[in-house]
Tab-separated table of N, CA and C in Angstrom:
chain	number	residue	atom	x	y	z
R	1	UNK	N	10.335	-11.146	34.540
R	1	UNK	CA	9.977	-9.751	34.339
R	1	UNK	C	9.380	-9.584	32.946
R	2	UNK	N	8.299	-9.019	32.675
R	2	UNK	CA	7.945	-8.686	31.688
R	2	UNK	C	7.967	-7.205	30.818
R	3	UNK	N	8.556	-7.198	29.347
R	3	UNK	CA	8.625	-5.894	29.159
R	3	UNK	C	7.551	-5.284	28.350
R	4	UNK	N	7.262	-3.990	28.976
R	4	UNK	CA	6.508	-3.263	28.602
R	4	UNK	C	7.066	-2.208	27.748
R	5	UNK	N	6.385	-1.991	26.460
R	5	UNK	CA	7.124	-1.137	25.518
R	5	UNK	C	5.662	-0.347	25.152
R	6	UNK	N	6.186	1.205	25.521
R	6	UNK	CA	4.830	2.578	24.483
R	6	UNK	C	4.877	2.258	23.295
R	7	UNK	N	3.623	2.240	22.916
R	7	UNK	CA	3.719	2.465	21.023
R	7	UNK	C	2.820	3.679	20.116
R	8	UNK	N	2.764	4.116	21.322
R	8	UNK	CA	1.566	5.255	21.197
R	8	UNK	C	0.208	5.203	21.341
R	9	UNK	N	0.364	3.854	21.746
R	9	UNK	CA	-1.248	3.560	21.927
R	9	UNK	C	-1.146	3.056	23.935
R	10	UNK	N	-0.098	3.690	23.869
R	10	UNK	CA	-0.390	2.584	25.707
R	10	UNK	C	0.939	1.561	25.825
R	11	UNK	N	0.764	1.243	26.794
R	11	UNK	CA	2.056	0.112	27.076
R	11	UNK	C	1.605	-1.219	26.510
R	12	UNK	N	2.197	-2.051	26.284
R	12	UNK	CA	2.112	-3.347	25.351
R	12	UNK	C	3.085	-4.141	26.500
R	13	UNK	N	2.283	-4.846	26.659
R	13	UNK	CA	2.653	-5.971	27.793
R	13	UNK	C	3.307	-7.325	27.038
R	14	UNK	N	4.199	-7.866	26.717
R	14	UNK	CA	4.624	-8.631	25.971
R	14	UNK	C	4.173	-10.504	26.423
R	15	UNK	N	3.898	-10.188	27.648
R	15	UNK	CA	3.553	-11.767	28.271
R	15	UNK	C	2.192	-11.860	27.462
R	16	UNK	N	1.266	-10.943	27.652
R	16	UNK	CA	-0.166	-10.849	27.364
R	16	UNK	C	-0.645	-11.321	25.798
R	17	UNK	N	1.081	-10.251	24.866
R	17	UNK	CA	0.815	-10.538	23.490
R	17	UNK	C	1.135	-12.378	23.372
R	18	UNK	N	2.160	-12.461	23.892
R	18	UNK	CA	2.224	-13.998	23.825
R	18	UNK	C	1.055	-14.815	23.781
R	19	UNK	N	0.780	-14.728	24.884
R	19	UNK	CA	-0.810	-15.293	25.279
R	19	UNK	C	-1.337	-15.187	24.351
R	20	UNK	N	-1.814	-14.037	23.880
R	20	UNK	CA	-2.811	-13.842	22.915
R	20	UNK	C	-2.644	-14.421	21.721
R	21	UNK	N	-1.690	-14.190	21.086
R	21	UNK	CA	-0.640	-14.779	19.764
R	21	UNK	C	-1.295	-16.771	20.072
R	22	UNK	N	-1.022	-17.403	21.236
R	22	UNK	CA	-1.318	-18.394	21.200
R	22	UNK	C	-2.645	-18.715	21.025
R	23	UNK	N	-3.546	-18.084	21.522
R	23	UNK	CA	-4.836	-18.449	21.021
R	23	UNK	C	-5.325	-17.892	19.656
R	24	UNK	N	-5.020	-17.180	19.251
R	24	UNK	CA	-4.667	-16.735	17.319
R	24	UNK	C	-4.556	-17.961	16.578
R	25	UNK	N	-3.437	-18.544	17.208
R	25	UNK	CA	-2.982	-19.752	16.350
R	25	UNK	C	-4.110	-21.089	16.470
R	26	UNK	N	-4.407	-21.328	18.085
R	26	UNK	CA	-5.648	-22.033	17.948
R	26	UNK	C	-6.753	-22.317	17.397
R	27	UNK	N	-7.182	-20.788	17.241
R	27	UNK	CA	-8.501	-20.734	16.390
R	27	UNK	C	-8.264	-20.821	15.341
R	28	UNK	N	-6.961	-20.080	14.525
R	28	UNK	CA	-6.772	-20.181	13.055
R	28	UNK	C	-7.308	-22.033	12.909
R	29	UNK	N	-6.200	-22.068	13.616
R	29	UNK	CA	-6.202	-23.836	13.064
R	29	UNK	C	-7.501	-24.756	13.378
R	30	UNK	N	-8.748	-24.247	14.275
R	30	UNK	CA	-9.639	-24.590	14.760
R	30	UNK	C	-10.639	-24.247	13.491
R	31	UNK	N	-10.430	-22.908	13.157
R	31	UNK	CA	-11.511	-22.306	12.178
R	31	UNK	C	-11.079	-22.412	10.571
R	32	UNK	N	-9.562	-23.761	10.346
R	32	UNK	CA	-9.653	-23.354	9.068
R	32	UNK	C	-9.191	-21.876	8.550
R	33	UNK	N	-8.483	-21.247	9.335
R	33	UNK	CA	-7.533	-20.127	8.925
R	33	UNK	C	-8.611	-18.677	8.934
R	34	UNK	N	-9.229	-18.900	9.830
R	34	UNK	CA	-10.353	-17.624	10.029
R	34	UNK	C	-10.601	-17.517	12.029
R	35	UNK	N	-10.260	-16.264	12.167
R	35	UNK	CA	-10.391	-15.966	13.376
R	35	UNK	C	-11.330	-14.881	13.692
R	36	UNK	N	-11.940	-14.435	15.175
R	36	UNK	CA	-12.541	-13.078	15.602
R	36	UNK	C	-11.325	-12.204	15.740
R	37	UNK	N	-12.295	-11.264	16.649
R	37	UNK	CA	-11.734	-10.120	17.588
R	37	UNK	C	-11.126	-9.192	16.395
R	38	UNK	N	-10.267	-8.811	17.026
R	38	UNK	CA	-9.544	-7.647	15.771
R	38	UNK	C	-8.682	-8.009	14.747
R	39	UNK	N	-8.431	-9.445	14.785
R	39	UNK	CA	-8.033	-10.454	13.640
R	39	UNK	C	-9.268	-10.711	12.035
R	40	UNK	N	-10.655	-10.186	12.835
R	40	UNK	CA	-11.840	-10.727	12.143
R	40	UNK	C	-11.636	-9.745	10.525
R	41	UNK	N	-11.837	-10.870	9.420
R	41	UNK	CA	-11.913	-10.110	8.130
R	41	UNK	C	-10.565	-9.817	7.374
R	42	UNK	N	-9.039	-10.252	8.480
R	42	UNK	CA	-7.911	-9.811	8.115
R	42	UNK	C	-7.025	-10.648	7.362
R	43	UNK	N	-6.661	-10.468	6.588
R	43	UNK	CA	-5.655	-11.088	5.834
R	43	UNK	C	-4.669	-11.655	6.905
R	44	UNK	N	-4.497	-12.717	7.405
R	44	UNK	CA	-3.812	-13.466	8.088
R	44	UNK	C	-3.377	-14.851	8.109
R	45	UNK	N	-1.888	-14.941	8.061
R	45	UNK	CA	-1.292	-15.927	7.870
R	45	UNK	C	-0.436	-16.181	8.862
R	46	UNK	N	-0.091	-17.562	9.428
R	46	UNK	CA	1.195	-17.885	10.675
R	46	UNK	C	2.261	-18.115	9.794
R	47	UNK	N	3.168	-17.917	10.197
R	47	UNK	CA	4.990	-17.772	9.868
R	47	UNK	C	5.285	-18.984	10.778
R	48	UNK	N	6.003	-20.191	10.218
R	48	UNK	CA	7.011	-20.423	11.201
R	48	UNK	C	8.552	-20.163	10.695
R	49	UNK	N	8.734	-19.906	11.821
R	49	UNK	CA	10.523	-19.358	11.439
R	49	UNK	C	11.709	-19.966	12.757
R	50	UNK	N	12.873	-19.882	12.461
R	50	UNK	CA	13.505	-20.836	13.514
R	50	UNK	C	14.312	-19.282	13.903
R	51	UNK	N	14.244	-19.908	15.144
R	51	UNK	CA	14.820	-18.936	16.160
R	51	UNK	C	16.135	-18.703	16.092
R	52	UNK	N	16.402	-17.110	15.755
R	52	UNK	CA	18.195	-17.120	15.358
R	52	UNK	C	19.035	-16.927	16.599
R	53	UNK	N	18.560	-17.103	17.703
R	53	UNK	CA	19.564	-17.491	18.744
R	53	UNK	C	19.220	-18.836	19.191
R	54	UNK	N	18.027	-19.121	19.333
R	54	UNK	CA	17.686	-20.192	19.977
R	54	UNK	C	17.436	-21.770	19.266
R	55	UNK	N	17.619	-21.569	17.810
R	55	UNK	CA	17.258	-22.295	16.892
R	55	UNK	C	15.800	-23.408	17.122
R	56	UNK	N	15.110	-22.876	17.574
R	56	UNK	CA	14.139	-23.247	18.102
R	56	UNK	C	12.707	-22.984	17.089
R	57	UNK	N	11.789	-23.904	16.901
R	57	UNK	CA	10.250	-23.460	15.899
R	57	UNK	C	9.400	-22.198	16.565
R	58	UNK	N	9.308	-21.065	15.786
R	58	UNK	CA	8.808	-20.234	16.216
R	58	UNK	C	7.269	-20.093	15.646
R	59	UNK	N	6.040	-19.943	15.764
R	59	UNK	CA	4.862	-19.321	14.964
R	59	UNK	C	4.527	-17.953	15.433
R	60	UNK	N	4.479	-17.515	14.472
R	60	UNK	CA	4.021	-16.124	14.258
R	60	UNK	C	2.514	-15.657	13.553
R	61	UNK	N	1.419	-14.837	14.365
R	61	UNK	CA	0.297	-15.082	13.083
R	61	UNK	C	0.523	-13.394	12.847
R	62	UNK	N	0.740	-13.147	11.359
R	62	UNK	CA	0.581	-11.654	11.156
R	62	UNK	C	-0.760	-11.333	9.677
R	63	UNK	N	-0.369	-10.137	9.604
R	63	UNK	CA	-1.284	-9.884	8.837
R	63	UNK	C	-0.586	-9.944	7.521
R	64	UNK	N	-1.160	-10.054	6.004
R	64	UNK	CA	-0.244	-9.750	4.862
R	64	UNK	C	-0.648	-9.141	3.826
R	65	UNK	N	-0.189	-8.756	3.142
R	65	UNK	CA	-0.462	-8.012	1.703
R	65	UNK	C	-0.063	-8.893	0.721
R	66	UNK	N	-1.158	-9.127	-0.342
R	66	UNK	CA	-0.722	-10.128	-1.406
R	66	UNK	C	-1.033	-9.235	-2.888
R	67	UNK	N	-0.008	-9.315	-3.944
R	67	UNK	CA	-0.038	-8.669	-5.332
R	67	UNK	C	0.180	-9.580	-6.212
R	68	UNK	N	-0.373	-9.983	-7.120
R	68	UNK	CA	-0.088	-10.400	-7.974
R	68	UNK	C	0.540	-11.801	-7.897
R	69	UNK	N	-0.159	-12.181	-6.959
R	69	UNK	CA	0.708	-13.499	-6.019
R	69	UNK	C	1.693	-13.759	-5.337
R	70	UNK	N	2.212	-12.295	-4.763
R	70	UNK	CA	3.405	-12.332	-4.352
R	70	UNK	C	2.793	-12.375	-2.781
R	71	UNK	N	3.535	-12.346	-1.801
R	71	UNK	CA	2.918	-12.369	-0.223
R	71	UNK	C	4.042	-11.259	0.405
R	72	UNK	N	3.304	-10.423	1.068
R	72	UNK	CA	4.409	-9.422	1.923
R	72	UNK	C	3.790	-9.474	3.839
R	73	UNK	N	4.736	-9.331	4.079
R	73	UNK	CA	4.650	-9.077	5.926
R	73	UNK	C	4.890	-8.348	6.017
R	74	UNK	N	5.265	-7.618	7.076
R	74	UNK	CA	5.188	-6.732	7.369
R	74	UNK	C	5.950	-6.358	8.931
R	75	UNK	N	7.058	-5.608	9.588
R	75	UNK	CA	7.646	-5.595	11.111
R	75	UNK	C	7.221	-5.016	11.616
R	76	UNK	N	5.392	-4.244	12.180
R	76	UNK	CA	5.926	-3.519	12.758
R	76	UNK	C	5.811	-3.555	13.996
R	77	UNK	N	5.893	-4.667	14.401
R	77	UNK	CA	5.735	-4.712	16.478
R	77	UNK	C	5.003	-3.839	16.383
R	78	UNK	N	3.663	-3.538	16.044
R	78	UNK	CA	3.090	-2.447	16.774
R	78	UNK	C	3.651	-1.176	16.911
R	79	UNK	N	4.325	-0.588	16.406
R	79	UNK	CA	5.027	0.512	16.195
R	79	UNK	C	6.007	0.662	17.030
R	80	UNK	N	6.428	-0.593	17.679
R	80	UNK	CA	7.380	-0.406	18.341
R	80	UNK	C	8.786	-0.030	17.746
R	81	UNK	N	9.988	0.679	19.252
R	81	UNK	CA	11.058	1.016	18.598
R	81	UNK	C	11.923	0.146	18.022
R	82	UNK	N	11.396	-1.048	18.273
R	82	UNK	CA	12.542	-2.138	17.603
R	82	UNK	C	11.700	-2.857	16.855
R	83	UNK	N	12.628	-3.726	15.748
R	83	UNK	CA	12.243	-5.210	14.756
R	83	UNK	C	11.463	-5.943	16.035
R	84	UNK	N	10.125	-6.880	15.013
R	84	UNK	CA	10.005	-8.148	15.971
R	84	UNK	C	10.907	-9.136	15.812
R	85	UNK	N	11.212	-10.046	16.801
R	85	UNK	CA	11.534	-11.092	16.773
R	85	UNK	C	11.881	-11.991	15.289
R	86	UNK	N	10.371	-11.964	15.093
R	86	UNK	CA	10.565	-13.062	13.917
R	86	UNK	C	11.224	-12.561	12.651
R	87	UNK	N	11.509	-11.113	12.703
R	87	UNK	CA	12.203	-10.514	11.423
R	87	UNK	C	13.881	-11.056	11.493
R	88	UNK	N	14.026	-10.870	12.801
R	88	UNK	CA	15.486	-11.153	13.072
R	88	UNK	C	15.883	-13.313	12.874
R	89	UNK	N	14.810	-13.717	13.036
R	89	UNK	CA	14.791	-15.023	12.796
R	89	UNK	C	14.491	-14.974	11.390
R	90	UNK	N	14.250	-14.547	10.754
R	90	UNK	CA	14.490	-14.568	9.287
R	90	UNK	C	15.841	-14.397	8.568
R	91	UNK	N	16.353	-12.861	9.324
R	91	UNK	CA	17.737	-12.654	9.030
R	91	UNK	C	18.417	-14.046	9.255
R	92	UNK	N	18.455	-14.301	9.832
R	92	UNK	CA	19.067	-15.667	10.400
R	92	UNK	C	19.001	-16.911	9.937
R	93	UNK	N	17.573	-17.261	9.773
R	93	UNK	CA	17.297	-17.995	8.851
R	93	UNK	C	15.999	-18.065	8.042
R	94	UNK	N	16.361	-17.717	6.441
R	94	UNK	CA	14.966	-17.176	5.799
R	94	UNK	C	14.184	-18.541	4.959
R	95	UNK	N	14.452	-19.736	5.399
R	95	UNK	CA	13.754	-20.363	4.603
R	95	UNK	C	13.064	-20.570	6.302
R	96	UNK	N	11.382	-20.776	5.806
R	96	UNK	CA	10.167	-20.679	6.430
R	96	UNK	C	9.181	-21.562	5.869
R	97	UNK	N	8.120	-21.719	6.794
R	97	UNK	CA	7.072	-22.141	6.757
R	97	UNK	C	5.759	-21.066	6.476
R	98	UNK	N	4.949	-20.999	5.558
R	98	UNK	CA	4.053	-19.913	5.617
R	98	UNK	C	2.604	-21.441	5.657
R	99	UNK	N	1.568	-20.591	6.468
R	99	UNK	CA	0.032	-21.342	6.490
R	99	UNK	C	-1.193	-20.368	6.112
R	100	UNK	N	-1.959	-20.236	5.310
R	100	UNK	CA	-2.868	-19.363	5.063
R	100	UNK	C	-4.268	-20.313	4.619
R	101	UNK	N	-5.302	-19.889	5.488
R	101	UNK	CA	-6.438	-21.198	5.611
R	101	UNK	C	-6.070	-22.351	6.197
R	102	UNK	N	-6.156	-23.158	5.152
R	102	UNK	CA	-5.842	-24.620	5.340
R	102	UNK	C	-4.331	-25.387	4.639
R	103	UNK	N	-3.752	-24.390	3.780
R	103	UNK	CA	-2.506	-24.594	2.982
R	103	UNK	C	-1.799	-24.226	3.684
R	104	UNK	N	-0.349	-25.158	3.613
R	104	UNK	CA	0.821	-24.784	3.979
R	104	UNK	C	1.813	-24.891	3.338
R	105	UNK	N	2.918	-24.310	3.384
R	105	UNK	CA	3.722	-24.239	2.311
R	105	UNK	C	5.348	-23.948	2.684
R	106	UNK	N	6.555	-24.358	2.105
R	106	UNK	CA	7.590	-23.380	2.568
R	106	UNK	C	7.640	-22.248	1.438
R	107	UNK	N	8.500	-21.262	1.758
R	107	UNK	CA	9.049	-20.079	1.650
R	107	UNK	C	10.023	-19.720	1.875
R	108	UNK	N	10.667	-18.728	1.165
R	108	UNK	CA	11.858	-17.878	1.392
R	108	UNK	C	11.950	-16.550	1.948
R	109	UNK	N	12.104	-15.934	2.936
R	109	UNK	CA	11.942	-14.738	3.448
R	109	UNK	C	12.955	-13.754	3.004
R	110	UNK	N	12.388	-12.931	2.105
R	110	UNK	CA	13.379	-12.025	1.641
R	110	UNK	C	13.224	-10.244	1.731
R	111	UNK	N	13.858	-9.597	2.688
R	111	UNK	CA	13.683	-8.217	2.639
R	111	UNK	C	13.892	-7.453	1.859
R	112	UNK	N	12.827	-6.512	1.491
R	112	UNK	CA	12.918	-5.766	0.413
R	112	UNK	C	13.566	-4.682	0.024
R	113	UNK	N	14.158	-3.934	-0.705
R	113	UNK	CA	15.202	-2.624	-0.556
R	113	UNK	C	13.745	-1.605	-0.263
R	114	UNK	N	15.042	-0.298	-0.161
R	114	UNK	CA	14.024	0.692	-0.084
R	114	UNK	C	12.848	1.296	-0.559
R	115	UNK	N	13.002	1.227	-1.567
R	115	UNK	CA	12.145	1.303	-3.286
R	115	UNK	C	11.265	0.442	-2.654
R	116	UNK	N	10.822	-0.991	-2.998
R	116	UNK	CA	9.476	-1.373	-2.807
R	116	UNK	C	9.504	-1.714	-1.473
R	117	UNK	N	9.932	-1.213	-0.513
R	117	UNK	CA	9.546	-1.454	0.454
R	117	UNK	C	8.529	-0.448	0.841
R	118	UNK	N	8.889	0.757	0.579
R	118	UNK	CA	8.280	1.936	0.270
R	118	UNK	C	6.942	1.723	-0.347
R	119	UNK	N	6.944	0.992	-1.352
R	119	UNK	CA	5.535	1.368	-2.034
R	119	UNK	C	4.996	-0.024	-1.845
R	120	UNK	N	5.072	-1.044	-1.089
R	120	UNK	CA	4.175	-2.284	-0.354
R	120	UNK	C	3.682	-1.602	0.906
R	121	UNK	N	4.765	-0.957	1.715
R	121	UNK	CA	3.717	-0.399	2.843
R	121	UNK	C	3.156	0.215	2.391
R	122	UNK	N	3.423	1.245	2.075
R	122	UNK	CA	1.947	2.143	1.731
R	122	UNK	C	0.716	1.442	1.164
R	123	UNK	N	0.664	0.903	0.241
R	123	UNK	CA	-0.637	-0.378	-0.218
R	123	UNK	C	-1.103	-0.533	1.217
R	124	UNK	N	0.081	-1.191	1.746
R	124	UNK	CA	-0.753	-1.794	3.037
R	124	UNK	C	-1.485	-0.799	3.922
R	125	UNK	N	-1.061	0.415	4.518
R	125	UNK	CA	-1.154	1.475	4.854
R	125	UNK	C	-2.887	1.772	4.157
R	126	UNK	N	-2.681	1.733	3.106
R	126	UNK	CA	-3.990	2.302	2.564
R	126	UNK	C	-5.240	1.197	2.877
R	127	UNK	N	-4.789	-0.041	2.915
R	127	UNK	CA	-5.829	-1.162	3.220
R	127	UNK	C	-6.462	-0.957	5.139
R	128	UNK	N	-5.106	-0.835	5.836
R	128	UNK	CA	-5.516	-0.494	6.808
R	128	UNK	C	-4.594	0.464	7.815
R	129	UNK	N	-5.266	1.104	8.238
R	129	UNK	CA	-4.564	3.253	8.655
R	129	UNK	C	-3.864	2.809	9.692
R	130	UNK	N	-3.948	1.944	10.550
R	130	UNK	CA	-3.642	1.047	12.081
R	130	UNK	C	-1.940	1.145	11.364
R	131	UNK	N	-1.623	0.664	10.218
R	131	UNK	CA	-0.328	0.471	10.103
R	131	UNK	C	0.006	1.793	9.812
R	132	UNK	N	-0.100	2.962	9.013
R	132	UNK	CA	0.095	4.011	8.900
R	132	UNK	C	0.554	4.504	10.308
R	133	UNK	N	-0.286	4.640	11.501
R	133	UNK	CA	-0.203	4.792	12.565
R	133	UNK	C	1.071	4.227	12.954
R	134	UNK	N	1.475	3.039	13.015
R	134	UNK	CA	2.244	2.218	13.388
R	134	UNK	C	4.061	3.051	13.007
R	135	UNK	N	3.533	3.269	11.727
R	135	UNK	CA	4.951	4.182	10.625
R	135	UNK	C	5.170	5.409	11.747
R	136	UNK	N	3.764	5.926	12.164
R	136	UNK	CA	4.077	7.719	12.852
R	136	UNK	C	4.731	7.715	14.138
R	137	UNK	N	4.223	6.525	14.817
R	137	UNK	CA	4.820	6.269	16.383
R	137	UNK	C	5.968	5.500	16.582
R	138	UNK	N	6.933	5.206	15.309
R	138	UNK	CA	8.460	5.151	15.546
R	138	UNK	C	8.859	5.516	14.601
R	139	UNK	N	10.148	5.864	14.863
R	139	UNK	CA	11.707	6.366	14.661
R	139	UNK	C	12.453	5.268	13.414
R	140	UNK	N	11.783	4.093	13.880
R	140	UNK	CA	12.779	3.450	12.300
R	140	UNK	C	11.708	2.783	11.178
R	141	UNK	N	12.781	2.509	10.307
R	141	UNK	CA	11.715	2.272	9.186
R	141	UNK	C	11.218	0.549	8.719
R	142	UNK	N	10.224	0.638	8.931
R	142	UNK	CA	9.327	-0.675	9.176
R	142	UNK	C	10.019	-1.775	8.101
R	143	UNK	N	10.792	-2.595	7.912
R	143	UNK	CA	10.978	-3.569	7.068
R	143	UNK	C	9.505	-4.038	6.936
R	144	UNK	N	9.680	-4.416	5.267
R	144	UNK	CA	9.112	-5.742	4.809
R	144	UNK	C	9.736	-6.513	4.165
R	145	UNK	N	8.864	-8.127	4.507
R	145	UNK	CA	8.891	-8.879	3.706
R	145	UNK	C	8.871	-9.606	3.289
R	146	UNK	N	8.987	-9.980	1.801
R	146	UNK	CA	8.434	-10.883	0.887
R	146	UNK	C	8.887	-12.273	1.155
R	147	UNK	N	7.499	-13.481	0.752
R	147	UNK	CA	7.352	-14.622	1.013
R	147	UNK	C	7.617	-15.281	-0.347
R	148	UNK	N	8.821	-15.740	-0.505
R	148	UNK	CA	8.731	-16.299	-1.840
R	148	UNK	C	8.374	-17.763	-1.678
R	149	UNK	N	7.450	-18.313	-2.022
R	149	UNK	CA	7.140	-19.596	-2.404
R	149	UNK	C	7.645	-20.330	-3.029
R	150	UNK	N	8.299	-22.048	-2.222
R	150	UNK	CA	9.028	-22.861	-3.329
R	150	UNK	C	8.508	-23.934	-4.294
């Protein structure tokens, strides 16, 4: 069974995002860390993170916000009512794999308090309105977060 979750934009078919998510990762790695479609031009990096029930290698490709060399992610399923996945595999376990281009690297996944969590989304928000959107069509408040590099 596949679940379908509103996000204000329509139902979100979760088999489909899978799918899609997998060919993300293809091309990244095909193109040298540059993809089309609505990925094209975006700050995008894959996550791997281990699965906190399944302990299993997860990749994730999201979008990120970088300051001053710091790296931020971002949860918001699409504005869905719940965390993604890979946030909760962080909780679980936050040392990670981050890939951006052709570099790879580990990391520490660390969520941010309220205070800058607050003022990284918004940055992000202002780079692109899609996440703003994302903030209006749920109920909880979007974790981020930060990629510390070891």
């Amino acid at each position: 069974m596949t679940q379908n979750v509103n996000n204000g934009y329509g139902q979100i078919d979760w088999k489909r995002q899978i799918d899609r998510d997998r060919q993300i990762i293809e091309e990244f790695h095909a193109n040298r860390g540059k993809v089309d479609g609505p990925f094209a031009g975006a700050s995008l990096l894959l996550l791997d993170t281990t699965g906190a029930k399944s302990g299993q290698s997860r990749t994730h490709p999201l979008v990120y916000y970088s300051e001053n060399g710091r790296l931020f992610i971002f949860a918001t399923k699409a504005g869905a009512p719940t965390n993604p996945d890979w946030y909760y595999n962080i909780l679980a376990h936050p040392e990670v794999t981050v890939e951006i281009g052709t570099e790879k690297f580990p990391a520490t996944g660390v969520v941010l308090g309220e205070e800058e969590r607050a003022q990284m989304y918004a940055k992000q928000a202002a780079l692109s309105p899609r996440f703003a959107e994302y903030e209006r069509t749920t109920t909880r408040k979007i974790p981020v977060v930060e990629l510390v590099r070891k």
